XYZ file of C-alpha atoms in Angstrom:
643
model
C -112.720 101.288 -165.979
C -110.825 104.051 -164.005
C -111.047 104.602 -160.154
C -112.181 108.098 -161.346
C -114.968 106.662 -162.673
C -116.326 104.415 -159.501
C -118.779 106.705 -157.296
C -119.561 104.012 -154.775
C -117.053 103.810 -151.656
C -117.381 102.358 -148.335
C -118.104 105.522 -145.472
C -115.072 105.530 -142.376
C -115.813 104.767 -139.751
C -116.880 108.240 -138.277
C -119.103 109.281 -140.749
C -121.113 106.105 -140.119
C -121.040 106.320 -136.520
C -122.765 110.451 -136.581
C -124.918 108.837 -138.887
C -125.902 106.407 -136.110
C -125.618 108.964 -133.720
C -128.484 110.729 -135.521
C -131.020 107.918 -135.467
C -130.544 107.581 -131.435
C -129.465 110.541 -129.994
C -132.413 113.175 -131.229
C -132.140 115.300 -128.509
C -130.237 115.901 -124.859
C -133.793 113.818 -123.356
C -132.097 110.905 -125.839
C -129.136 110.737 -123.934
C -130.902 110.682 -120.782
C -133.219 107.905 -121.471
C -130.522 105.675 -123.020
C -128.381 106.005 -119.727
C -131.473 105.302 -117.515
C -132.368 102.124 -119.074
C -128.659 100.638 -119.108
C -128.576 101.829 -115.648
C -131.994 99.710 -114.846
C -130.621 97.197 -116.824
C -126.925 96.742 -114.628
C -129.490 96.370 -111.592
C -129.580 99.545 -110.187
C -131.499 100.851 -107.219
C -130.299 104.623 -107.190
C -129.676 106.748 -110.057
C -128.785 110.489 -110.176
C -129.232 112.503 -113.265
C -127.433 115.664 -113.745
C -127.918 118.203 -116.029
C -126.346 121.718 -117.141
C -128.219 123.968 -119.495
C -130.929 121.346 -120.173
C -128.125 118.872 -120.997
C -126.368 120.658 -123.778
C -123.772 121.524 -121.537
C -123.344 118.700 -119.089
C -125.709 114.802 -119.158
C -124.767 113.212 -115.801
C -126.038 109.789 -114.891
C -124.576 107.897 -111.517
C -125.956 104.606 -110.879
C -125.514 102.142 -107.775
C -125.277 98.770 -110.190
C -123.055 96.499 -111.243
C -120.415 98.013 -112.753
C -118.063 96.636 -115.325
C -114.819 95.691 -115.799
C -111.953 97.279 -117.975
C -112.215 95.245 -120.798
C -115.642 95.375 -120.985
C -115.914 99.204 -120.712
C -113.458 99.601 -123.941
C -116.256 96.742 -125.818
C -119.303 98.981 -124.536
C -117.936 102.179 -126.536
C -117.909 100.131 -129.794
C -121.057 99.860 -132.229
C -122.971 96.607 -131.612
C -121.070 95.638 -128.681
C -123.897 94.504 -125.990
C -124.069 92.036 -122.931
C -127.966 92.088 -123.549
C -128.066 89.265 -126.351
C -126.187 86.447 -128.091
C -128.085 84.900 -130.598
C -130.823 86.432 -133.226
C -132.872 84.101 -131.488
C -132.886 86.828 -128.449
C -134.611 89.370 -130.547
C -137.812 87.016 -129.958
C -137.816 87.509 -126.020
C -136.300 90.877 -125.236
C -135.957 90.773 -121.567
C -133.996 93.631 -120.995
C -134.152 98.236 -122.157
C -131.377 98.177 -124.590
C -130.311 95.392 -126.435
C -129.045 97.027 -130.333
C -125.318 97.705 -128.935
C -125.820 101.323 -130.431
C -126.810 103.800 -127.494
C -122.584 104.975 -126.012
C -121.197 104.568 -129.186
C -123.386 106.884 -130.676
C -123.143 109.200 -127.549
C -119.774 108.981 -127.381
C -119.601 110.096 -131.145
C -121.122 113.484 -130.716
C -119.608 114.580 -127.406
C -116.722 114.663 -124.975
C -117.712 111.578 -123.405
C -116.346 110.097 -119.941
C -117.705 106.693 -118.480
C -116.624 105.668 -115.219
C -117.055 101.949 -113.371
C -116.072 99.690 -110.818
C -117.296 96.276 -109.683
C -117.748 95.078 -106.331
C -114.907 92.770 -106.811
C -112.112 95.094 -108.482
C -110.169 96.854 -106.374
C -110.116 100.275 -108.395
C -112.614 101.323 -110.987
C -111.886 102.054 -114.931
C -112.436 105.731 -116.703
C -112.410 105.617 -120.624
C -112.127 109.021 -121.972
C -113.794 109.621 -125.699
C -113.691 112.640 -128.100
C -116.171 112.746 -130.732
C -115.853 108.919 -131.244
C -111.610 108.950 -130.633
C -110.524 107.562 -127.627
C -108.053 109.562 -126.066
C -107.649 107.199 -122.540
C -107.734 104.517 -120.736
C -106.759 104.775 -116.800
C -107.169 102.898 -113.264
C -109.160 105.346 -110.442
C -110.324 105.316 -107.190
C -114.422 104.861 -107.685
C -116.848 103.320 -105.813
C -119.149 100.379 -107.271
C -121.548 101.129 -109.644
C -121.138 103.592 -113.244
C -120.753 107.280 -113.604
C -120.825 108.751 -117.350
C -120.630 111.694 -118.263
C -121.767 113.526 -121.441
C -120.290 117.378 -122.047
C -120.469 119.253 -124.855
C -123.439 117.339 -126.373
C -123.207 117.976 -130.523
C -120.153 119.798 -130.340
C -118.899 118.484 -133.694
C -122.247 118.634 -135.443
C -123.356 122.227 -134.772
C -125.981 121.528 -137.109
C -127.790 120.116 -135.078
C -127.684 122.445 -132.413
C -129.994 124.345 -134.902
C -132.971 121.697 -135.207
C -132.883 121.970 -131.046
C -135.978 124.113 -128.872
C -135.065 126.429 -126.344
C -133.470 125.320 -123.209
C -137.038 125.167 -121.425
C -138.415 123.143 -123.631
C -135.029 120.476 -123.990
C -135.133 120.572 -119.969
C -138.923 119.469 -120.040
C -138.197 116.952 -122.155
C -135.053 115.629 -120.069
C -137.466 115.556 -116.961
C -140.601 113.818 -118.694
C -138.088 110.641 -119.582
C -137.042 111.127 -115.978
C -140.778 110.656 -114.672
C -141.246 107.816 -116.645
C -138.822 105.355 -115.910
C -139.881 106.777 -112.121
C -143.050 105.540 -112.581
C -142.812 102.239 -113.777
C -139.718 100.991 -111.273
C -140.999 101.581 -107.884
C -137.599 99.916 -106.529
C -135.690 102.602 -108.202
C -135.042 105.792 -106.610
C -134.820 108.685 -108.728
C -133.028 112.262 -108.021
C -132.712 114.966 -110.788
C -130.844 118.010 -110.488
C -130.639 120.635 -112.870
C -127.789 123.440 -112.457
C -127.076 121.714 -109.356
C -130.401 122.185 -108.443
C -132.629 119.679 -107.015
C -135.738 119.031 -108.973
C -137.283 116.154 -107.641
C -136.300 113.353 -105.272
C -137.920 110.000 -105.546
C -136.575 107.381 -102.639
C -136.554 103.666 -103.722
C -139.164 101.542 -102.467
C -142.249 104.416 -102.716
C -145.156 103.258 -104.512
C -146.698 103.666 -107.137
C -149.790 106.265 -105.932
C -147.466 108.367 -103.905
C -145.069 108.613 -107.075
C -147.609 109.932 -108.942
C -148.877 112.516 -106.510
C -145.186 113.560 -106.620
C -145.321 114.075 -109.998
C -148.549 115.537 -111.539
C -149.907 116.613 -107.945
C -152.658 115.356 -104.759
C -154.923 116.832 -106.817
C -154.499 114.979 -109.908
C -154.032 111.800 -108.392
C -157.272 111.979 -106.003
C -159.142 111.950 -109.256
C -157.695 108.484 -110.773
C -158.741 105.258 -110.093
C -156.775 102.383 -109.360
C -156.478 99.485 -111.353
C -155.361 96.586 -109.804
C -153.177 93.831 -111.226
C -155.389 90.749 -112.751
C -153.888 88.402 -114.949
C -156.080 86.979 -118.052
C -154.950 83.836 -120.253
C -156.087 85.026 -123.764
C -156.663 82.779 -126.525
C -154.588 84.514 -129.674
C -155.530 83.772 -133.666
C -152.691 81.581 -133.694
C -154.726 79.211 -130.857
C -151.833 80.089 -128.534
C -152.346 80.942 -124.732
C -151.275 84.389 -123.446
C -151.234 85.466 -120.261
C -151.526 89.219 -120.229
C -151.770 91.213 -116.830
C -153.125 95.193 -116.847
C -152.877 97.678 -114.186
C -151.949 101.597 -113.047
C -154.480 104.035 -112.601
C -156.719 106.341 -114.645
C -159.104 109.199 -114.279
C -162.239 109.486 -113.217
C -164.153 110.709 -116.602
C -164.322 113.881 -115.039
C -160.507 114.376 -115.079
C -159.471 114.968 -118.534
C -156.851 117.008 -120.479
C -157.459 118.967 -124.132
C -153.973 117.123 -125.395
C -152.854 113.354 -124.732
C -149.764 114.381 -122.683
C -151.385 112.711 -119.710
C -151.503 109.197 -121.440
C -148.653 107.168 -120.333
C -148.559 103.834 -121.192
C -145.507 101.075 -120.593
C -144.958 97.318 -122.051
C -142.962 95.272 -119.445
C -142.149 98.654 -117.421
C -140.341 100.020 -121.161
C -142.557 103.833 -121.638
C -144.117 103.287 -125.450
C -146.125 105.013 -127.964
C -149.053 102.894 -129.412
C -151.673 103.843 -130.990
C -153.336 100.530 -130.160
C -152.776 101.619 -126.898
C -154.162 105.472 -127.870
C -157.441 103.932 -129.345
C -158.129 101.372 -126.581
C -158.039 103.941 -123.871
C -160.077 106.176 -125.608
C -162.478 103.550 -126.595
C -162.980 102.639 -123.042
C -163.849 106.143 -122.278
C -165.732 106.840 -125.368
C -169.760 108.590 -123.890
C -168.539 109.873 -120.650
C -165.672 112.730 -121.510
C -167.146 115.550 -123.544
C -165.689 115.877 -127.266
C -161.933 117.121 -127.576
C -161.234 115.854 -123.992
C -158.899 113.604 -123.407
C -158.762 111.173 -120.397
C -155.624 111.046 -118.261
C -154.341 107.125 -117.515
C -151.200 105.596 -116.448
C -151.508 101.798 -117.705
C -149.104 99.186 -117.619
C -149.211 96.178 -119.827
C -147.522 92.838 -118.857
C -146.958 90.106 -121.355
C -144.653 87.606 -122.477
C -141.733 89.217 -124.744
C -142.296 87.184 -127.590
C -145.702 88.714 -127.944
C -144.369 91.936 -128.370
C -141.818 92.990 -131.046
C -139.200 96.234 -129.675
C -137.073 95.917 -132.359
C -138.673 98.346 -134.806
C -136.473 101.636 -134.445
C -133.081 102.719 -132.786
C -134.783 104.594 -130.175
C -137.022 101.412 -128.833
C -139.827 103.919 -128.889
C -142.743 101.927 -130.558
C -143.935 99.009 -130.322
C -146.049 96.353 -132.698
C -148.106 93.221 -130.333
C -148.364 90.199 -132.285
C -152.245 89.910 -131.843
C -153.619 93.901 -131.765
C -156.947 92.954 -131.840
C -157.198 90.804 -128.613
C -155.462 93.115 -126.638
C -157.154 96.186 -127.542
C -160.193 94.297 -126.944
C -159.466 93.183 -123.635
C -158.164 96.753 -122.080
C -161.377 98.194 -123.454
C -163.385 95.513 -121.608
C -160.947 95.668 -118.472
C -161.332 99.700 -118.039
C -165.084 99.566 -119.140
C -165.718 97.272 -116.368
C -163.645 99.124 -113.549
C -165.617 102.571 -115.135
C -169.138 101.057 -114.733
C -168.684 100.620 -110.935
C -168.246 104.623 -110.389
C -172.355 105.867 -109.515
C -173.586 108.873 -111.374
C -171.880 108.934 -114.534
C -172.657 111.314 -117.125
C -172.599 109.840 -120.490
C -171.944 112.267 -123.912
C -173.827 110.010 -126.300
C -173.338 112.869 -129.487
C -170.983 115.683 -130.277
C -174.323 117.797 -129.537
C -172.713 118.384 -126.030
C -175.210 121.103 -124.319
C -178.652 119.365 -123.628
C -181.545 121.603 -125.201
C -183.403 124.177 -123.687
C -186.525 123.556 -123.559
C -189.539 126.462 -124.306
C -190.542 126.524 -120.604
C -186.666 127.971 -119.234
C -186.275 131.541 -119.618
C -184.485 132.897 -122.295
C -181.106 134.643 -122.548
C -180.994 138.428 -121.470
C -180.193 140.252 -124.767
C -178.182 142.976 -123.554
C -176.174 140.687 -120.965
C -175.456 138.095 -123.339
C -174.440 141.030 -125.712
C -173.308 143.603 -124.301
C -169.155 143.298 -124.764
C -169.511 142.803 -128.714
C -167.708 145.159 -130.245
C -169.874 147.306 -133.031
C -167.706 150.417 -133.693
C -167.077 148.741 -137.385
C -170.402 147.182 -138.283
C -172.394 148.141 -141.467
C -174.810 149.141 -139.096
C -175.085 151.929 -137.159
C -176.095 152.428 -133.440
C -178.230 155.357 -134.007
C -180.240 153.706 -136.540
C -181.636 151.133 -133.870
C -183.559 152.713 -131.263
C -184.212 151.517 -127.957
C -186.524 148.233 -127.354
C -188.655 147.716 -124.454
C -187.775 144.563 -123.193
C -190.984 142.060 -122.886
C -192.638 141.166 -119.596
C -194.199 138.317 -120.729
C -193.741 135.303 -123.063
C -195.977 136.273 -125.532
C -193.958 136.987 -128.030
C -192.316 133.818 -127.559
C -194.729 131.511 -127.984
C -195.889 133.481 -131.301
C -194.176 132.386 -134.660
C -191.598 133.564 -135.770
C -192.732 135.651 -138.808
C -195.119 137.398 -136.310
C -192.489 138.265 -134.136
C -190.681 139.989 -136.802
C -193.523 141.923 -137.790
C -193.445 143.367 -134.194
C -190.222 144.321 -133.477
C -190.203 145.558 -136.909
C -193.867 147.695 -136.538
C -192.797 148.400 -132.799
C -189.098 149.660 -132.397
C -188.620 151.078 -135.844
C -185.213 149.091 -136.554
C -184.257 149.884 -140.251
C -180.747 150.091 -142.287
C -179.208 153.210 -143.695
C -177.638 151.259 -146.731
C -176.307 154.656 -148.229
C -174.003 155.428 -145.301
C -172.871 151.781 -144.872
C -171.380 152.201 -148.224
C -168.887 154.885 -146.771
C -167.852 152.415 -143.696
C -165.955 149.963 -146.188
C -162.617 150.261 -146.740
C -160.653 149.316 -149.500
C -159.330 146.133 -147.959
C -162.707 144.783 -147.107
C -163.556 145.381 -150.404
C -160.603 143.361 -151.598
C -161.492 140.555 -149.242
C -165.152 140.780 -150.556
C -163.779 140.371 -154.300
C -161.733 137.510 -153.342
C -164.036 135.553 -151.578
C -167.438 136.185 -152.938
C -168.862 133.365 -151.745
C -168.168 133.083 -148.379
C -168.670 137.437 -147.624
C -172.572 138.804 -146.946
C -173.361 140.856 -149.781
C -170.806 144.646 -149.763
C -173.968 146.412 -149.961
C -177.056 144.868 -148.084
C -180.421 145.009 -150.204
C -182.645 147.397 -149.042
C -184.674 146.882 -145.657
C -187.651 145.464 -145.643
C -189.507 144.512 -142.420
C -189.086 141.355 -141.428
C -186.479 140.083 -143.394
C -183.339 141.464 -141.547
C -184.367 138.964 -137.957
C -182.267 135.956 -138.330
C -184.398 132.684 -138.475
C -183.295 130.533 -135.382
C -183.035 126.920 -136.080
C -182.794 123.557 -133.792
C -181.770 126.328 -131.524
C -178.068 126.617 -132.349
C -177.993 128.141 -136.124
C -179.314 131.265 -137.568
C -180.205 131.336 -141.247
C -180.113 134.411 -143.050
C -181.372 135.330 -146.453
C -180.317 137.344 -148.967
C -181.084 137.701 -152.780
C -179.422 135.086 -154.027
C -178.530 132.906 -150.794
C -178.995 131.982 -147.904
C -176.255 132.058 -145.126
C -176.642 129.392 -142.080
C -174.542 130.279 -139.189
C -173.442 128.211 -136.604
C -174.537 130.628 -133.293
C -171.446 129.501 -130.799
C -168.938 129.446 -133.313
C -169.821 133.064 -133.827
C -170.152 134.395 -130.797
C -166.731 133.191 -129.706
C -164.789 134.598 -132.224
C -166.461 137.725 -131.814
C -165.714 137.079 -127.507
C -161.941 136.735 -129.610
C -161.895 139.849 -131.470
C -162.909 141.877 -128.275
C -160.561 140.231 -125.849
C -157.746 140.398 -128.509
C -158.147 144.065 -129.153
C -158.434 144.603 -125.407
C -155.049 142.496 -124.330
C -153.494 144.183 -127.251
C -154.212 148.180 -126.161
C -153.915 146.959 -122.733
C -157.198 148.359 -122.535
C -158.880 145.862 -120.068
C -158.956 145.536 -115.926
C -157.741 142.800 -113.388
C -160.248 140.759 -111.483
C -158.338 140.681 -108.001
C -159.819 137.075 -107.077
C -160.783 136.930 -103.181
C -159.806 133.025 -103.246
C -156.466 132.461 -105.283
C -156.863 129.857 -107.495
C -154.026 126.991 -106.766
C -152.565 124.904 -109.232
C -150.421 122.179 -108.726
C -148.109 121.175 -112.143
C -145.773 118.496 -113.067
C -142.442 118.985 -113.032
C -141.825 119.436 -116.808
C -144.097 122.093 -116.632
C -142.997 123.942 -113.893
C -139.691 125.834 -115.699
C -142.257 126.908 -118.127
C -144.926 128.313 -115.892
C -141.837 130.283 -113.720
C -140.501 131.486 -117.507
C -143.381 132.571 -119.294
C -145.147 134.228 -116.148
C -145.271 137.108 -118.395
C -146.980 135.524 -121.305
C -149.843 134.656 -118.954
C -149.860 138.381 -117.767
C -149.993 139.464 -121.379
C -153.256 137.482 -121.869
C -154.652 137.992 -118.487
C -153.968 135.837 -116.127
C -151.971 137.074 -113.040
C -149.950 134.285 -111.308
C -146.749 133.602 -109.466
C -145.525 130.895 -107.403
C -146.446 129.317 -104.520
C -143.879 127.036 -103.207
C -142.703 123.311 -104.514
C -144.507 122.640 -107.987
C -147.769 124.803 -106.651
C -148.806 128.100 -108.205
C -151.715 130.292 -107.425
C -153.569 132.621 -110.158
C -154.549 136.303 -107.997
C -156.389 137.753 -110.813
C -158.039 137.970 -114.101
C -158.969 139.576 -117.010
C -162.290 140.345 -116.094
C -163.733 139.009 -119.312
C -162.230 135.276 -118.390
C -164.941 132.742 -116.131
C -162.781 132.057 -112.804
C -164.474 128.335 -113.439
C -162.694 127.564 -116.310
C -159.475 129.315 -115.962
C -157.437 126.251 -114.274
C -158.107 124.020 -117.090
C -157.393 126.889 -119.817
C -153.580 127.211 -117.773
C -153.161 123.281 -117.983
C -154.217 123.678 -121.804
C -151.620 126.563 -122.165
C -148.839 125.164 -120.663
C -149.560 121.640 -122.805
C -149.173 124.038 -125.592
C -145.742 125.495 -124.876
C -144.370 122.516 -123.600
C -144.469 121.535 -127.498
C -141.213 123.715 -128.023
C -142.153 125.526 -131.705
C -145.493 127.332 -130.566
C -142.776 130.575 -129.622
C -141.532 129.991 -132.981
C -144.246 131.005 -135.101
C -145.112 134.904 -135.962
C -148.257 134.362 -134.572
C -148.264 132.767 -131.439
C -150.063 135.328 -129.203
C -153.109 135.094 -131.496
C -152.668 130.868 -131.089
C -152.804 131.585 -127.014
C -155.907 134.102 -126.906
C -157.447 131.047 -129.619
C -156.968 129.067 -126.802
C -157.894 131.496 -123.515
C -160.878 132.438 -125.091
C -162.429 129.325 -124.247
C -162.506 130.826 -120.961
C -164.445 133.979 -121.948
C -167.556 134.663 -120.188
C -171.211 134.608 -122.148
C -170.676 132.702 -124.706
C -173.821 131.521 -126.368
C -173.751 127.481 -126.951
C -175.571 124.855 -129.120
C -178.985 124.679 -127.723
C -179.848 128.172 -125.994
C -183.073 129.428 -127.361
C -182.855 133.321 -128.890
C -184.592 135.654 -128.629
C -185.043 138.226 -131.798
C -182.520 141.286 -130.991
C -179.456 138.836 -129.545
C -179.741 137.340 -132.958
C -179.519 140.741 -134.602
C -177.051 141.474 -132.588
C -175.230 138.524 -133.662
C -175.644 139.194 -137.156
C -174.701 143.072 -136.261
C -171.334 141.529 -135.367
C -170.764 138.839 -138.301
C -171.022 141.992 -140.335
C -167.935 143.628 -138.909
C -166.104 141.157 -139.275
C -163.195 140.150 -141.816
C -162.016 136.526 -144.023
C -161.548 133.952 -142.457
C -164.657 132.786 -141.313
C -163.644 130.550 -138.998
C -164.005 130.625 -134.717
C -160.842 130.854 -132.559
C -160.194 127.159 -132.961
C -160.337 126.838 -136.805
C -164.185 125.434 -137.380
C -166.511 127.303 -140.145
C -168.719 130.054 -138.441
C -170.878 129.712 -141.875
C -172.347 127.515 -144.922
C -173.541 128.597 -147.916
C -176.554 127.394 -149.947
C -176.639 129.467 -153.468
C -179.829 130.176 -155.569
C -177.806 128.062 -158.192
C -177.365 125.279 -156.032
C -181.114 124.774 -155.155
C -182.100 125.180 -158.680
C -179.837 121.906 -159.488
C -181.275 120.325 -156.294
C -184.961 121.344 -157.429
C -183.631 120.148 -161.336
C -184.459 123.606 -162.567
C -181.431 123.690 -164.296
C -178.620 121.645 -165.463
């Protein structure tokens, strides 16, 4: 067989280094993480991080650790060269952050890399220059004790990697997030972070965890957190071995929640990790204490013998696996629940039905105030066909059966539908949409109005039932009203036809450092969705005015939720990102009826009138369906009238 027919070959070292770099170095934040871990392993007490252009132009990490000799410095940039382990047995009990010997080799393969280091006992330091994985020079230089690593022009020789990075603001946010996590975990180490020569934060060594959380997340957040003091317990695993475990940190009160899990930080032996086991355990401890769709806030530390946890799963060492996940999860849940049970007056949410049921003794929701904002200009029902309806001043109608209410309204107020005129309101686009989704649309032309049939029935104080000729529509009143508010908000904001309501007392918001740059750069986006926000010193912003449709009490939570959505990075790559932001902002709208609100007949009619103006898809702004359909054919099959 000739050499030309041989297809398998050993790759050159230059290519294998770039492949390995792709596993370890995903973005600038990956470089920051690896270099900080090396500094901590070297015993550093002060670490300074300097970034330029969010780390794409320069990442520089300076520490006062033990430093390296010239020979060690040269070996450090070789693949699988490390001082952390010496045998395979060491992998079963890893005490350091690094151990794979891949970080510096991978980083130097995709950057212009300069390492300067000096030990205390050496007269001069050593400087090594590597360009794209190729060693350029080794020289002696004057240097203080410790190590300085400069990473210039990251991914300069792999331009395709640059295309997968997000915007500069997002990449900076990820870098800040990494530094903050290690700053929280190491109280004995000081951290300074600069970006474009601007100091972002300075955490001195010895600052306790409470003050570090206060500096990073804000005083208002840490004031609503519960201190879990470190207590060690001996657990017995399935293997009949004793496992000492210590849990400590800070967890939020049940009133402190977020719409994302971004404020759930877990550390195992002070290593920031991602673990479904820990995530589940935390949320299980808060079950029935927080509302559905909200997530608790926590900074949780777990200390256990290194042989009980495997960190050698992925090159980034972020994912871990416990030897006995069940017993660890159970212990975390028990520990947190015991602490949370000591908080007096906690509200429990025993079911997804968050809003309590409204009793008949409570006053009904005023029809005009609740629905006066619905845009009905394009509905199938003409406003001129509905005459003024006098508001009842007693509860006689409220206590009558539904049929009696409908009869009273139709006889006294002369509500009727002009179906001939309705035909002219149906555009060609609406007809096409109705043909494409006949099972979800109201009939294009509603049947002739029969007194008592068009007022929808309300069941369980949450759903509207609308009978039609050959089907029944069951509509979620809360989801429908949210959608109507969303459509109105979108229309007013897009047409800039809204009024800013000046706040008498501005709302102050403390944001974490990784949110600060995003909020500073995206102020115009917030203004477009009706929130006027401006800096107020350090990491604090103030909201000075809001769209008149917003509820002032909800706006602070919505700003945090919008920031959490923006920090994901790919939001602004979406063609309809504005609608994505609006769907979140809708949660701050006033006047959305809830499940459990008892509605008067005219309020139900207004909701149905708004519903008929909508176009598919029939969902609320957050993707939940507005209606379900029960057809005559389905009912006949259920009653075995047809096969």
